[in-house]
Amino acid sequence: MPALATATAPDDDVRAFGHIVVDEAQDLSPMQLRMLARRSLSGSMTVVGDIAQATGPWAPQSWDEVTRHLSPQRAPRLVELTVSYRTPAEVVALAARVLAVAAPDVAPPRPVRQSGHQPRILQTTRHDLVTKVAAVAREEVAAVTPGRVAVLGPAVMLPEVIRALDEAGLDPIDPRDPGGEGLAAGLVVLPADEANGLEFDSVVVVEPSLVASVGDEPAGERPPVTTMRGLRTLYVALTRPTRRLAVVHAEPLPVDLP
């Protein structure tokens, strides 16, 4: 959270700032928001975020829920960005089906371009799921090289997915590993709930029902229980690609996708 003013307090005191800039504010808790308010000299802030992508434990339903913790003495000015420059129309149309359930009061952005590639929805069996993911990842890598591909799914499934990708000779990278290629790698694997703010040429989303469910129980151990927080996480995962999207699933989809 960068500040655009010089601190006015000694190093051993709480610092205050003339203006504060915050990104991804939709995932800050009420306590964190109040902490920001205490560090503002006048309540002057620029707060940026996307309510539709609120995936933290506290997920606000509107910006009113955010701003009431920040500067009650100043009426906020809300500027809504309605245009999507990153996500192509084909992906926006599919993700909008999830958004309509996850955040029904939030309108989907208006895309300015088409990629020419319709998202692929691929159903398989639980037994063949990770093998299918590896095959689809191989196709996506071939389609976008030298671009970048991300495989996003529930954290509990990722070790199995990584093994399948390794066995297929695809050299998957966990960008969280220190000393590795990080997000510059051609193929990365990440939990869907850690994809906020990222973008890739192509994305393979694995088992949406688990992404959208409570907890990380593997499929078959108990029926997935869809939550609003989980659906927002799924929405985030679906909107990460700039060109191509594939969804691979064995469980029934939590939202009807085309």
mmCIF file of C-alpha atoms in Angstrom:
data_model
loop_
_atom_site.group_PDB
_atom_site.id
_atom_site.type_symbol
_atom_site.label_atom_id
_atom_site.label_comp_id
_atom_site.label_asym_id
_atom_site.label_seq_id
_atom_site.Cartn_x
_atom_site.Cartn_y
_atom_site.Cartn_z
ATOM 1 C CA MET A 1 0.000 0.000 0.000
ATOM 2 C CA PRO A 2 2.219 2.871 -1.203
ATOM 3 C CA ALA A 3 1.845 6.313 0.319
ATOM 4 C CA LEU A 4 2.286 9.500 -1.685
ATOM 5 C CA ALA A 5 3.481 11.724 1.160
ATOM 6 C CA THR A 6 6.383 11.925 3.553
ATOM 7 C CA ALA A 7 5.677 10.471 6.982
ATOM 8 C CA THR A 8 5.128 13.120 9.665
ATOM 9 C CA ALA A 9 6.037 11.093 12.764
ATOM 10 C CA PRO A 10 9.354 9.849 14.193
ATOM 11 C CA ASP A 11 10.375 6.295 13.410
ATOM 12 C CA ASP A 12 9.100 4.975 16.748
ATOM 13 C CA ASP A 13 5.620 6.501 16.347
ATOM 14 C CA VAL A 14 2.659 5.601 14.173
ATOM 15 C CA ARG A 15 3.169 7.267 10.808
ATOM 16 C CA ALA A 16 0.502 9.359 9.143
ATOM 17 C CA PHE A 17 0.281 10.388 5.494
ATOM 18 C CA GLY A 18 -1.250 13.156 3.432
ATOM 19 C CA HIS A 19 -2.572 10.774 0.798
ATOM 20 C CA ILE A 20 -2.762 6.978 0.752
ATOM 21 C CA VAL A 21 -3.097 4.746 -2.322
ATOM 22 C CA VAL A 22 -4.452 1.217 -1.868
ATOM 23 C CA ASP A 23 -4.839 -1.528 -4.483
ATOM 24 C CA GLU A 24 -6.888 -4.749 -4.149
ATOM 25 C CA ALA A 25 -8.866 -3.024 -1.399
ATOM 26 C CA GLN A 26 -11.788 -5.418 -1.760
ATOM 27 C CA ASP A 27 -9.906 -8.044 0.269
ATOM 28 C CA LEU A 28 -9.025 -5.840 3.245
ATOM 29 C CA SER A 29 -10.851 -6.574 6.494
ATOM 30 C CA PRO A 30 -12.706 -3.870 8.474
ATOM 31 C CA MET A 31 -9.799 -3.811 10.952
ATOM 32 C CA GLN A 32 -7.273 -3.276 8.155
ATOM 33 C CA LEU A 33 -9.412 -0.512 6.664
ATOM 34 C CA ARG A 34 -9.631 1.241 10.038
ATOM 35 C CA MET A 35 -5.858 0.931 10.381
ATOM 36 C CA LEU A 36 -5.531 2.840 7.100
ATOM 37 C CA ALA A 37 -7.958 5.488 8.303
ATOM 38 C CA ARG A 38 -5.876 6.062 11.441
ATOM 39 C CA ARG A 39 -2.801 6.697 9.283
ATOM 40 C CA SER A 40 -4.486 9.299 7.109
ATOM 41 C CA LEU A 41 -4.060 12.955 8.088
ATOM 42 C CA SER A 42 -7.220 14.149 6.351
ATOM 43 C CA GLY A 43 -8.996 11.074 5.022
ATOM 44 C CA SER A 44 -7.536 11.642 1.548
ATOM 45 C CA MET A 45 -7.186 8.252 -0.161
ATOM 46 C CA THR A 46 -7.328 6.590 -3.554
ATOM 47 C CA VAL A 47 -8.786 3.109 -3.050
ATOM 48 C CA VAL A 48 -8.820 0.703 -5.989
ATOM 49 C CA GLY A 49 -10.377 -2.734 -6.292
ATOM 50 C CA ASP A 50 -13.049 -4.962 -7.775
ATOM 51 C CA ILE A 51 -15.921 -6.042 -5.528
ATOM 52 C CA ALA A 52 -16.597 -8.956 -7.880
ATOM 53 C CA GLN A 53 -13.118 -10.290 -7.061
ATOM 54 C CA ALA A 54 -13.459 -10.071 -3.264
ATOM 55 C CA THR A 55 -12.243 -13.516 -2.198
ATOM 56 C CA GLY A 56 -10.955 -12.828 1.317
ATOM 57 C CA PRO A 57 -12.668 -14.037 4.510
ATOM 58 C CA TRP A 58 -14.560 -10.722 4.605
ATOM 59 C CA ALA A 59 -16.109 -10.060 1.220
ATOM 60 C CA PRO A 60 -18.002 -6.759 0.952
ATOM 61 C CA GLN A 61 -21.160 -6.630 -1.120
ATOM 62 C CA SER A 62 -20.699 -2.976 -2.108
ATOM 63 C CA TRP A 63 -18.206 -0.109 -1.878
ATOM 64 C CA ASP A 64 -20.365 1.437 0.844
ATOM 65 C CA GLU A 65 -19.233 -1.391 3.126
ATOM 66 C CA VAL A 66 -15.614 -0.464 2.388
ATOM 67 C CA THR A 67 -15.771 3.325 2.558
ATOM 68 C CA ARG A 68 -17.696 3.498 5.830
ATOM 69 C CA HIS A 69 -14.578 2.160 7.580
ATOM 70 C CA LEU A 70 -12.226 4.659 5.936
ATOM 71 C CA SER A 71 -13.313 8.281 6.147
ATOM 72 C CA PRO A 72 -16.721 8.929 7.671
ATOM 73 C CA GLN A 73 -16.052 12.691 7.699
ATOM 74 C CA ARG A 74 -15.649 12.852 3.908
ATOM 75 C CA ALA A 75 -18.115 11.728 1.264
ATOM 76 C CA PRO A 76 -16.274 9.415 -1.158
ATOM 77 C CA ARG A 77 -16.323 9.930 -4.915
ATOM 78 C CA LEU A 78 -16.908 6.638 -6.710
ATOM 79 C CA VAL A 79 -15.462 6.217 -10.208
ATOM 80 C CA GLU A 80 -16.478 2.963 -11.877
ATOM 81 C CA LEU A 81 -14.345 1.432 -14.603
ATOM 82 C CA THR A 82 -16.702 -0.421 -16.927
ATOM 83 C CA VAL A 83 -14.352 -1.374 -19.776
ATOM 84 C CA SER A 84 -12.214 -4.520 -19.908
ATOM 85 C CA TYR A 85 -9.053 -4.058 -21.935
ATOM 86 C CA ARG A 86 -7.366 -7.279 -20.774
ATOM 87 C CA THR A 87 -10.041 -9.964 -20.899
ATOM 88 C CA PRO A 88 -11.454 -10.785 -24.356
ATOM 89 C CA ALA A 89 -15.172 -10.837 -25.082
ATOM 90 C CA GLU A 90 -15.365 -14.625 -25.325
ATOM 91 C CA VAL A 91 -14.006 -15.039 -21.791
ATOM 92 C CA VAL A 92 -16.062 -12.185 -20.334
ATOM 93 C CA ALA A 93 -19.268 -13.771 -21.679
ATOM 94 C CA LEU A 94 -18.529 -17.084 -19.968
ATOM 95 C CA ALA A 95 -17.319 -15.561 -16.683
ATOM 96 C CA ALA A 96 -20.404 -13.334 -16.558
ATOM 97 C CA ARG A 97 -22.498 -16.448 -15.857
ATOM 98 C CA VAL A 98 -20.529 -16.981 -12.660
ATOM 99 C CA LEU A 99 -20.568 -13.273 -11.791
ATOM 100 C CA ALA A 100 -24.380 -13.204 -12.041
ATOM 101 C CA VAL A 101 -24.537 -15.684 -9.151
ATOM 102 C CA ALA A 102 -21.452 -14.626 -7.171
ATOM 103 C CA ALA A 103 -22.157 -10.872 -7.243
ATOM 104 C CA PRO A 104 -25.586 -10.247 -8.798
ATOM 105 C CA ASP A 105 -25.401 -6.488 -8.158
ATOM 106 C CA VAL A 106 -22.142 -6.118 -10.105
ATOM 107 C CA ALA A 107 -22.324 -5.630 -13.857
ATOM 108 C CA PRO A 108 -19.740 -7.441 -15.986
ATOM 109 C CA PRO A 109 -17.192 -5.220 -17.729
ATOM 110 C CA ARG A 110 -17.569 -4.317 -21.381
ATOM 111 C CA PRO A 111 -14.749 -5.903 -23.398
ATOM 112 C CA VAL A 112 -13.118 -3.901 -26.170
ATOM 113 C CA ARG A 113 -11.754 -6.804 -28.177
ATOM 114 C CA GLN A 114 -12.273 -10.407 -29.217
ATOM 115 C CA SER A 115 -9.597 -13.096 -29.204
ATOM 116 C CA GLY A 116 -11.201 -15.337 -31.826
ATOM 117 C CA HIS A 117 -11.016 -18.304 -29.422
ATOM 118 C CA GLN A 118 -14.111 -19.630 -27.681
ATOM 119 C CA PRO A 119 -13.482 -21.055 -24.187
ATOM 120 C CA ARG A 120 -13.378 -24.837 -24.072
ATOM 121 C CA ILE A 121 -15.428 -26.708 -21.453
ATOM 122 C CA LEU A 122 -14.088 -30.263 -21.240
ATOM 123 C CA GLN A 123 -15.687 -32.965 -19.102
ATOM 124 C CA THR A 124 -13.890 -36.152 -18.140
ATOM 125 C CA THR A 125 -13.925 -38.768 -15.373
ATOM 126 C CA ARG A 126 -12.334 -38.357 -11.963
ATOM 127 C CA HIS A 127 -9.928 -41.164 -12.830
ATOM 128 C CA ASP A 128 -8.770 -39.388 -16.002
ATOM 129 C CA LEU A 129 -8.976 -35.806 -14.735
ATOM 130 C CA VAL A 130 -5.294 -34.955 -14.228
ATOM 131 C CA THR A 131 -4.315 -36.810 -17.395
ATOM 132 C CA LYS A 132 -6.822 -34.698 -19.295
ATOM 133 C CA VAL A 133 -5.492 -31.543 -17.631
ATOM 134 C CA ALA A 134 -1.966 -32.422 -18.793
ATOM 135 C CA ALA A 135 -3.181 -33.013 -22.348
ATOM 136 C CA VAL A 136 -5.058 -29.710 -22.427
ATOM 137 C CA ALA A 137 -2.097 -27.854 -20.899
ATOM 138 C CA ARG A 138 0.139 -29.265 -23.621
ATOM 139 C CA GLU A 139 -2.275 -27.969 -26.282
ATOM 140 C CA GLU A 140 -2.404 -24.539 -24.684
ATOM 141 C CA VAL A 141 1.371 -24.270 -24.369
ATOM 142 C CA ALA A 142 1.706 -25.132 -28.060
ATOM 143 C CA ALA A 143 -0.972 -22.582 -28.972
ATOM 144 C CA VAL A 144 0.479 -19.573 -27.130
ATOM 145 C CA THR A 145 4.267 -20.164 -27.062
ATOM 146 C CA PRO A 146 6.239 -17.970 -26.394
ATOM 147 C CA GLY A 147 3.391 -16.780 -24.199
ATOM 148 C CA ARG A 148 2.514 -18.023 -20.723
ATOM 149 C CA VAL A 149 0.005 -20.647 -19.557
ATOM 150 C CA ALA A 150 -1.382 -21.038 -16.031
ATOM 151 C CA VAL A 151 -3.127 -24.076 -14.568
ATOM 152 C CA LEU A 152 -5.400 -22.879 -11.751
ATOM 153 C CA GLY A 153 -7.330 -25.183 -9.452
ATOM 154 C CA PRO A 154 -8.128 -26.143 -5.860
ATOM 155 C CA ALA A 155 -4.976 -26.325 -3.735
ATOM 156 C CA VAL A 156 -5.673 -29.888 -2.629
ATOM 157 C CA MET A 157 -5.468 -31.163 -6.218
ATOM 158 C CA LEU A 158 -2.331 -29.340 -7.322
ATOM 159 C CA PRO A 159 0.283 -31.941 -6.222
ATOM 160 C CA GLU A 160 -1.543 -34.527 -8.331
ATOM 161 C CA VAL A 161 -1.819 -32.088 -11.231
ATOM 162 C CA ILE A 162 1.881 -31.206 -11.043
ATOM 163 C CA ARG A 163 2.851 -34.886 -11.104
ATOM 164 C CA ALA A 164 0.758 -35.415 -14.229
ATOM 165 C CA LEU A 165 2.312 -32.385 -15.910
ATOM 166 C CA ASP A 166 5.805 -33.592 -14.968
ATOM 167 C CA GLU A 167 5.079 -37.054 -16.356
ATOM 168 C CA ALA A 168 3.929 -35.407 -19.583
ATOM 169 C CA GLY A 169 7.287 -33.622 -19.824
ATOM 170 C CA LEU A 170 5.783 -30.152 -19.504
ATOM 171 C CA ASP A 171 8.044 -28.751 -16.744
ATOM 172 C CA PRO A 172 5.417 -26.989 -14.609
ATOM 173 C CA ILE A 173 6.654 -24.233 -12.300
ATOM 174 C CA ASP A 174 5.243 -23.171 -8.951
ATOM 175 C CA PRO A 175 5.934 -19.408 -9.088
ATOM 176 C CA ARG A 176 5.910 -19.234 -5.290
ATOM 177 C CA ASP A 177 9.149 -21.260 -5.098
ATOM 178 C CA PRO A 178 12.100 -18.952 -4.324
ATOM 179 C CA GLY A 179 14.901 -18.937 -6.847
ATOM 180 C CA GLY A 180 12.799 -20.255 -9.720
ATOM 181 C CA GLU A 181 11.521 -18.606 -12.875
ATOM 182 C CA GLY A 182 8.454 -17.332 -11.086
ATOM 183 C CA LEU A 183 5.633 -15.932 -13.196
ATOM 184 C CA ALA A 184 7.953 -15.601 -16.197
ATOM 185 C CA ALA A 185 7.816 -19.382 -16.742
ATOM 186 C CA GLY A 186 5.966 -20.722 -19.762
ATOM 187 C CA LEU A 187 3.738 -22.990 -17.619
ATOM 188 C CA VAL A 188 2.850 -22.216 -14.006
ATOM 189 C CA VAL A 189 0.565 -23.958 -11.530
ATOM 190 C CA LEU A 190 -1.211 -22.020 -8.792
ATOM 191 C CA PRO A 191 -4.148 -22.373 -6.409
ATOM 192 C CA ALA A 192 -7.092 -20.498 -7.859
ATOM 193 C CA ASP A 193 -7.374 -18.391 -4.715
ATOM 194 C CA GLU A 194 -3.873 -16.973 -5.284
ATOM 195 C CA ALA A 195 -4.489 -15.754 -8.837
ATOM 196 C CA ASN A 196 -5.842 -12.291 -8.019
ATOM 197 C CA GLY A 197 -4.212 -9.573 -10.084
ATOM 198 C CA LEU A 198 -2.378 -11.965 -12.402
ATOM 199 C CA GLU A 199 -2.763 -12.440 -16.149
ATOM 200 C CA PHE A 200 -1.675 -15.115 -18.602
ATOM 201 C CA ASP A 201 -2.031 -15.733 -22.320
ATOM 202 C CA SER A 202 -3.938 -18.946 -21.601
ATOM 203 C CA VAL A 203 -5.517 -20.413 -18.476
ATOM 204 C CA VAL A 204 -6.651 -23.956 -17.681
ATOM 205 C CA VAL A 205 -9.118 -23.996 -14.786
ATOM 206 C CA VAL A 206 -9.328 -27.367 -13.032
ATOM 207 C CA GLU A 207 -12.470 -28.691 -11.292
ATOM 208 C CA PRO A 208 -14.546 -25.510 -10.851
ATOM 209 C CA SER A 209 -16.884 -27.189 -8.354
ATOM 210 C CA LEU A 210 -14.039 -27.535 -5.849
ATOM 211 C CA VAL A 211 -12.750 -24.033 -6.529
ATOM 212 C CA ALA A 212 -16.242 -22.760 -5.715
ATOM 213 C CA SER A 213 -16.746 -24.973 -2.663
ATOM 214 C CA VAL A 214 -16.096 -24.797 1.060
ATOM 215 C CA GLY A 215 -12.650 -26.139 1.955
ATOM 216 C CA ASP A 216 -10.339 -28.231 -0.186
ATOM 217 C CA GLU A 217 -11.763 -31.714 0.141
ATOM 218 C CA PRO A 218 -10.898 -33.916 -2.855
ATOM 219 C CA ALA A 219 -13.798 -34.847 -5.095
ATOM 220 C CA GLY A 220 -15.559 -37.950 -3.839
ATOM 221 C CA GLU A 221 -14.902 -37.416 -0.129
ATOM 222 C CA ARG A 222 -17.970 -35.241 0.267
ATOM 223 C CA PRO A 223 -20.214 -33.274 -2.078
ATOM 224 C CA PRO A 224 -18.792 -29.827 -2.841
ATOM 225 C CA VAL A 225 -20.690 -27.017 -1.098
ATOM 226 C CA THR A 226 -20.709 -23.894 -3.245
ATOM 227 C CA THR A 227 -20.228 -20.546 -1.465
ATOM 228 C CA MET A 228 -20.337 -16.937 -2.629
ATOM 229 C CA ARG A 229 -16.667 -16.576 -1.687
ATOM 230 C CA GLY A 230 -15.842 -19.699 -3.689
ATOM 231 C CA LEU A 231 -17.799 -18.490 -6.709
ATOM 232 C CA ARG A 232 -15.907 -15.208 -6.632
ATOM 233 C CA THR A 233 -12.658 -17.156 -6.546
ATOM 234 C CA LEU A 234 -13.859 -19.077 -9.593
ATOM 235 C CA TYR A 235 -14.734 -15.795 -11.318
ATOM 236 C CA VAL A 236 -11.216 -14.521 -10.679
ATOM 237 C CA ALA A 237 -9.686 -17.712 -12.119
ATOM 238 C CA LEU A 238 -11.844 -17.582 -15.231
ATOM 239 C CA THR A 239 -10.907 -13.966 -15.973
ATOM 240 C CA ARG A 240 -7.096 -14.369 -15.848
ATOM 241 C CA PRO A 241 -6.484 -15.146 -19.562
ATOM 242 C CA THR A 242 -5.810 -12.512 -22.195
ATOM 243 C CA ARG A 243 -6.323 -14.940 -25.105
ATOM 244 C CA ARG A 244 -7.501 -18.483 -24.376
ATOM 245 C CA LEU A 245 -9.439 -20.335 -21.647
ATOM 246 C CA ALA A 246 -10.069 -24.028 -21.015
ATOM 247 C CA VAL A 247 -12.066 -25.568 -18.167
ATOM 248 C CA VAL A 248 -11.527 -29.234 -17.265
ATOM 249 C CA HIS A 249 -13.923 -30.931 -14.859
ATOM 250 C CA ALA A 250 -15.218 -34.267 -13.634
ATOM 251 C CA GLU A 251 -17.669 -32.985 -11.011
ATOM 252 C CA PRO A 252 -20.843 -31.162 -12.123
ATOM 253 C CA LEU A 253 -20.221 -27.490 -12.785
ATOM 254 C CA PRO A 254 -21.393 -25.139 -9.996
ATOM 255 C CA VAL A 255 -22.858 -22.737 -12.592
ATOM 256 C CA ASP A 256 -24.272 -23.560 -15.990
ATOM 257 C CA LEU A 257 -21.580 -22.678 -18.504
ATOM 258 C CA PRO A 258 -22.059 -22.843 -22.290
#
